[in-house]
Amino acid sequence: IKETRPISSRAFKDESIRSLLTFLTNHGFPHNLNGRMLQSPTSKDFFRIFEFMYNLLDPSYKVNANGKVEEEIPRLVKELGYPLNITRSALLSVGSPHVWPSLLAMLAWLCNMIEVQETDVDDLLFPVASDAAFDSVNSENRVSSSRIMTDLKWQFAEKSYQQFMQGADSFEELEDEFTRQTAMFSGDDGDTNELKLKCEELQNALNILEDEPDELSTKRELLMTHNTDAAKLENFVTSLEQHLNKDDPTNLQIELQDLEAELSGLLTDNKKKEGILETQEFSQSDVDKIKTERQEIQRQAERAETEKHNIEELIWEHEMQIGKQNTQAMASFLNFS
């Protein structure tokens, strides 16, 4: 057979090199590889590439280590069905300008053959409809459904053709079976529309639920707020009790009564001494001493009166403060409740 491909053209060689590079990279070629190397490879590079590619078809294959690889490769390529001859002499000068284009074309053919071997036959016989692949979030399910529908059509065509070759003129049973099977996988338009509407309703309900605040989180935050308020109120009550105990009006009242008793005693003593002064005769020194004592008593009485007045004002201020604090405590308690 004569070579009909333009293997010597620059465009053909560049395209073959790109395809070969892509193939080897995608399949995990273990050695360094680049486009420049494939412009004129060494025999060692070529044998490595051929061995790697043939291993994809026959994992047990190894390049003949006895130096007869130039005879082995032409035989293997012919067994694979390559329509052109690969000579032994060509494999002795792999990278030469007049030999490499034909070997590159052979490798490109081998790439295509391996890719066909790796392709699922069903993908070729029952291709997926192009309009069903990527037009919805359920694309995977639609691709599977399209595959099944195509398969059913091929089965119907195959069975009807077999019956036709056997002399049958009508295929009612096959047609009924085909109609039943296609209806099973496709469903009528009414059912489909109903399912679509149901799906939209469920999606809308889900969106509403997702947009609503998390009730549990809200309750937890409210509980934390209440606990914080309770702690604050407890601290306030404790502080108020301490303050009330510190400034107990009862203690102030007792202190006031003591001062009043002391003042009364001083006044009584002063009157007694004034009486003695009036009824008795004293020397000038005694008179001066009594006057000094009376002045001192008077000063003490005035000081006691001043302290009494101050204590009364302090009692009044504390009573007002206590009343205000009680009002605030009750308001805080009512707000917390």
Coordinates of C-alpha atoms in Angstrom, one line a residue:
I1 CA 0.0 0.0 0.0
K2 CA 1.3 3.5 -0.9
E3 CA 1.5 6.2 1.7
T4 CA -1.2 8.8 1.1
R5 CA -0.7 11.0 4.1
P6 CA 1.5 14.1 3.7
I7 CA 4.0 12.8 6.2
S8 CA 6.8 15.1 5.0
S9 CA 4.8 18.3 5.4
R10 CA 5.7 20.5 8.3
A11 CA 2.0 20.9 9.4
F12 CA 1.5 17.1 9.5
K13 CA 4.7 16.5 11.5
D14 CA 3.9 19.3 14.0
E15 CA 0.3 18.0 14.5
S16 CA 1.7 14.4 14.9
I17 CA 4.3 15.6 17.5
R18 CA 1.6 17.5 19.4
S19 CA -0.7 14.5 19.5
L20 CA 2.1 12.2 20.5
L21 CA 3.2 14.5 23.3
T22 CA -0.3 14.8 24.6
F23 CA -0.9 11.1 24.5
L24 CA 2.4 10.2 26.3
T25 CA 1.9 12.9 28.9
N26 CA -1.7 11.8 29.6
H27 CA -0.6 8.2 30.0
G28 CA 2.3 9.0 32.3
F29 CA 5.4 8.5 30.1
P30 CA 8.2 8.1 32.7
H31 CA 11.0 9.8 30.8
N32 CA 11.8 13.4 29.9
L33 CA 10.0 14.5 26.8
N34 CA 9.7 17.7 24.7
G35 CA 8.7 18.8 21.2
R36 CA 12.3 19.5 20.2
M37 CA 13.4 16.0 21.0
L38 CA 10.6 14.6 18.8
Q39 CA 11.9 16.6 15.8
S40 CA 14.8 14.1 15.5
P41 CA 14.9 11.5 18.3
T42 CA 17.6 9.1 18.9
S43 CA 17.1 5.3 18.5
K44 CA 17.1 5.0 22.3
D45 CA 14.3 7.5 22.6
F46 CA 12.2 5.9 19.9
F47 CA 12.5 2.4 21.4
R48 CA 11.5 3.8 24.8
I49 CA 8.4 5.4 23.3
F50 CA 7.5 2.3 21.3
E51 CA 8.0 0.0 24.3
F52 CA 5.8 2.3 26.5
M53 CA 3.0 2.5 24.0
Y54 CA 3.0 -1.2 23.2
N55 CA 2.9 -2.0 26.9
L56 CA -0.5 -0.3 27.0
L57 CA -1.7 -3.0 24.7
D58 CA 0.5 -5.9 26.1
P59 CA 1.8 -5.1 29.6
S60 CA 4.2 -8.1 29.4
Y61 CA 6.1 -6.7 26.4
K62 CA 9.8 -5.7 26.8
V63 CA 12.2 -4.5 24.1
N64 CA 14.4 -7.3 23.0
A65 CA 17.7 -7.0 24.9
N66 CA 19.6 -9.2 22.5
G67 CA 19.9 -6.5 19.8
K68 CA 17.1 -7.7 17.5
V69 CA 14.7 -5.0 18.2
E70 CA 15.0 -3.8 14.5
E71 CA 13.5 -7.1 13.4
E72 CA 11.0 -7.3 16.3
I73 CA 9.2 -3.9 15.9
P74 CA 8.3 -4.3 12.2
R75 CA 6.7 -7.7 13.0
L76 CA 4.7 -6.3 15.9
V77 CA 3.5 -3.3 13.9
K78 CA 2.4 -5.6 11.1
E79 CA 0.5 -7.9 13.6
L80 CA -1.3 -4.8 14.9
G81 CA -2.6 -4.2 11.3
Y82 CA -0.5 -1.2 10.3
P83 CA -1.0 -1.1 6.5
L84 CA 2.5 0.1 5.6
N85 CA 5.9 -1.6 5.9
I86 CA 8.4 -0.6 8.5
T87 CA 11.8 -1.8 7.4
R88 CA 14.7 -2.9 9.5
S89 CA 17.0 -0.4 7.8
A90 CA 14.7 2.4 8.9
L91 CA 15.1 1.4 12.5
L92 CA 18.8 1.7 12.2
S93 CA 18.6 5.4 11.4
V94 CA 15.6 6.5 13.3
G95 CA 16.3 10.3 13.5
S96 CA 17.4 10.8 9.9
P97 CA 15.2 13.3 7.9
H98 CA 14.1 10.7 5.3
V99 CA 13.1 8.0 7.9
W100 CA 11.7 9.8 10.9
P101 CA 8.5 11.2 9.2
S102 CA 7.3 7.6 8.4
L103 CA 8.1 6.4 11.9
L104 CA 6.4 9.5 13.4
A105 CA 3.3 8.7 11.3
M106 CA 3.4 5.1 12.5
L107 CA 3.5 6.3 16.2
A108 CA 0.6 8.7 15.5
W109 CA -1.4 5.7 14.1
L110 CA -0.5 3.7 17.1
C111 CA -1.8 6.5 19.4
N112 CA -5.2 6.4 17.6
M113 CA -5.4 2.7 17.8
I114 CA -4.7 2.6 21.6
E115 CA -7.3 5.4 22.2
V116 CA -9.9 3.3 20.3
Q117 CA -9.0 0.3 22.4
E118 CA -9.5 2.4 25.6
T119 CA -12.9 3.7 24.4
D120 CA -16.0 2.2 25.7
V121 CA -17.8 0.5 22.8
D122 CA -21.2 1.8 24.1
D123 CA -19.9 5.3 23.9
L124 CA -19.4 4.8 20.2
L125 CA -22.6 2.8 19.5
F126 CA -24.9 4.8 21.8
P127 CA -23.6 8.4 21.9
V128 CA -25.3 10.8 24.3
A129 CA -27.6 13.4 22.8
S130 CA -25.7 16.7 22.8
D131 CA -28.7 18.8 24.1
A132 CA -29.0 16.6 27.2
A133 CA -25.5 16.8 28.6
F134 CA -25.0 20.2 30.3
D135 CA -28.3 22.1 30.4
S136 CA -29.4 21.5 34.0
V137 CA -28.2 20.6 37.5
N138 CA -29.5 17.1 36.8
S139 CA -27.2 16.7 33.7
E140 CA -25.7 13.4 35.0
N141 CA -29.2 11.9 35.3
R142 CA -30.2 13.2 31.9
V143 CA -27.1 11.8 30.2
S144 CA -27.9 8.4 31.7
S145 CA -31.5 8.6 30.5
S146 CA -30.4 9.6 27.0
R147 CA -28.0 6.7 26.9
I148 CA -30.8 4.3 27.8
M149 CA -33.2 5.8 25.2
T150 CA -30.5 5.4 22.5
D151 CA -29.8 1.8 23.6
L152 CA -33.5 1.0 23.4
K153 CA -33.8 2.3 19.9
W154 CA -30.8 0.2 18.8
Q155 CA -32.3 -2.9 20.4
F156 CA -35.6 -2.3 18.7
A157 CA -33.9 -1.8 15.3
E158 CA -31.8 -4.9 15.8
K159 CA -34.7 -7.2 16.8
S160 CA -37.1 -5.9 14.2
Y161 CA -34.4 -6.3 11.5
Q162 CA -33.8 -9.9 12.6
Q163 CA -37.6 -10.7 12.5
F164 CA -37.8 -9.0 9.1
M165 CA -35.0 -11.2 7.8
Q166 CA -37.0 -14.2 9.0
G167 CA -40.0 -13.1 7.0
A168 CA -42.0 -11.0 9.4
D169 CA -44.1 -8.2 8.1
S170 CA -45.4 -6.6 11.3
F171 CA -43.7 -5.9 14.6
E172 CA -46.6 -5.1 16.9
E173 CA -45.1 -6.9 19.9
L174 CA -41.8 -5.2 19.5
E175 CA -43.5 -1.8 19.0
D176 CA -45.6 -2.3 22.2
E177 CA -42.5 -3.4 24.2
F178 CA -40.5 -0.4 22.8
T179 CA -43.3 2.0 23.7
R180 CA -43.6 0.6 27.2
Q181 CA -39.9 0.8 27.8
T182 CA -39.5 4.3 26.5
A183 CA -42.5 5.5 28.6
M184 CA -40.9 3.9 31.7
F185 CA -37.7 6.0 31.3
S186 CA -39.1 9.2 29.8
G187 CA -42.5 9.6 31.4
D188 CA -45.3 11.6 29.8
D189 CA -45.2 15.4 29.8
G190 CA -47.8 15.8 32.5
D191 CA -45.9 13.7 35.0
T192 CA -42.7 15.5 34.1
N193 CA -44.2 18.9 34.5
E194 CA -45.8 17.9 37.8
L195 CA -42.4 16.7 39.1
K196 CA -40.8 19.9 37.9
L197 CA -43.4 22.0 39.8
K198 CA -43.0 19.8 42.9
C199 CA -39.2 20.2 42.7
E200 CA -39.6 24.0 42.4
E201 CA -41.9 24.1 45.4
L202 CA -39.5 22.0 47.5
Q203 CA -36.6 24.3 46.4
N204 CA -38.5 27.4 47.3
A205 CA -39.4 25.9 50.7
L206 CA -35.7 25.1 51.3
N207 CA -34.7 28.6 50.4
I208 CA -37.2 30.0 52.9
L209 CA -36.0 27.7 55.6
E210 CA -32.4 28.7 54.8
D211 CA -33.2 32.4 55.0
E212 CA -35.1 32.2 58.3
P213 CA -33.0 32.8 61.4
D214 CA -31.9 29.8 63.4
E215 CA -34.5 29.6 66.2
L216 CA -32.3 27.4 68.4
S217 CA -29.4 29.9 68.1
T218 CA -31.8 32.8 68.9
K219 CA -33.1 31.0 72.0
R220 CA -29.5 30.2 73.1
E221 CA -28.5 33.9 72.7
L222 CA -31.6 35.0 74.6
L223 CA -30.7 32.5 77.4
M224 CA -27.2 33.8 77.6
T225 CA -28.5 37.4 77.8
H226 CA -30.9 36.4 80.6
N227 CA -28.0 34.7 82.5
T228 CA -25.8 37.7 82.1
D229 CA -28.6 40.0 83.4
A230 CA -29.2 37.7 86.3
A231 CA -25.6 37.8 87.2
K232 CA -25.5 41.5 87.0
L233 CA -28.7 41.8 89.2
E234 CA -27.2 39.4 91.8
N235 CA -24.0 41.4 92.0
F236 CA -26.1 44.6 92.4
V237 CA -28.2 43.1 95.2
T238 CA -25.0 41.9 97.0
S239 CA -23.4 45.4 96.6
L240 CA -26.6 47.0 97.9
E241 CA -26.8 44.7 100.9
Q242 CA -23.2 45.5 101.8
H243 CA -23.8 49.2 101.5
L244 CA -27.0 49.0 103.6
N245 CA -25.1 47.0 106.3
K246 CA -22.3 49.5 106.3
D247 CA -24.6 52.5 106.7
D248 CA -27.4 51.0 108.8
P249 CA -29.8 53.7 110.0
T250 CA -30.2 51.8 113.3
N251 CA -26.5 52.3 114.0
L252 CA -26.8 56.0 113.2
Q253 CA -29.9 56.3 115.4
I254 CA -28.1 54.7 118.4
E255 CA -25.2 57.0 117.9
L256 CA -27.6 60.0 117.8
Q257 CA -29.2 58.8 121.0
D258 CA -25.8 58.6 122.7
L259 CA -25.0 62.1 121.6
E260 CA -28.3 63.4 122.9
A261 CA -27.7 61.7 126.3
E262 CA -24.3 63.2 126.5
L263 CA -25.6 66.6 125.6
S264 CA -28.4 66.3 128.2
G265 CA -25.8 65.3 130.8
L266 CA -23.7 68.3 130.0
L267 CA -26.6 70.6 130.2
T268 CA -27.7 69.2 133.5
D269 CA -24.2 69.4 134.9
N270 CA -24.0 73.0 133.7
K271 CA -27.2 74.0 135.4
K272 CA -26.1 72.3 138.6
K273 CA -22.8 74.2 138.6
E274 CA -24.7 77.5 137.8
G275 CA -26.9 76.8 140.9
I276 CA -23.9 76.2 143.0
L277 CA -22.3 79.4 141.7
E278 CA -25.3 81.4 142.6
T279 CA -25.7 80.0 146.1
Q280 CA -22.1 79.8 147.2
E281 CA -19.4 82.3 147.5
F282 CA -16.3 81.7 145.5
S283 CA -13.0 83.4 145.3
Q284 CA -12.1 85.2 142.1
S285 CA -10.0 82.3 141.0
D286 CA -12.9 79.9 141.6
V287 CA -15.2 82.1 139.6
D288 CA -12.7 82.3 136.7
K289 CA -12.3 78.5 136.8
I290 CA -16.0 78.0 136.8
K291 CA -16.5 80.4 134.0
T292 CA -13.8 78.7 132.0
E293 CA -15.4 75.3 132.7
R294 CA -18.8 76.7 131.8
Q295 CA -17.5 78.1 128.5
E296 CA -15.9 74.7 127.8
I297 CA -19.2 73.0 128.6
Q298 CA -21.0 75.4 126.4
R299 CA -18.6 74.7 123.5
Q300 CA -19.0 70.9 124.1
A301 CA -22.8 71.4 124.1
E302 CA -22.6 73.4 120.8
R303 CA -20.3 70.8 119.3
A304 CA -22.7 68.0 120.4
E305 CA -25.6 70.0 118.9
T306 CA -23.8 70.4 115.6
E307 CA -22.9 66.7 115.5
K308 CA -26.5 65.8 116.3
H309 CA -27.7 68.1 113.4
N310 CA -25.1 66.5 111.1
I311 CA -26.1 63.0 112.1
E312 CA -29.8 63.8 111.5
E313 CA -28.9 65.1 108.0
L314 CA -26.8 62.0 107.3
I315 CA -29.7 59.8 108.4
W316 CA -32.1 61.6 106.1
E317 CA -29.6 61.4 103.2
H318 CA -29.1 57.6 103.7
E319 CA -32.8 57.0 104.0
M320 CA -33.3 58.9 100.7
Q321 CA -30.5 56.9 99.1
I322 CA -31.8 53.6 100.4
G323 CA -35.3 54.4 99.1
K324 CA -33.8 55.3 95.6
Q325 CA -31.7 52.1 95.5
N326 CA -34.7 50.0 96.5
T327 CA -36.7 51.6 93.7
Q328 CA -33.9 50.9 91.2
A329 CA -33.5 47.3 92.5
M330 CA -37.2 46.6 92.1
A331 CA -37.2 48.1 88.5
S332 CA -34.2 46.0 87.5
F333 CA -35.9 42.9 89.0
L334 CA -39.2 43.6 87.1
N335 CA -37.2 44.2 83.8
F336 CA -35.4 40.9 84.3
S337 CA -38.6 39.0 85.0

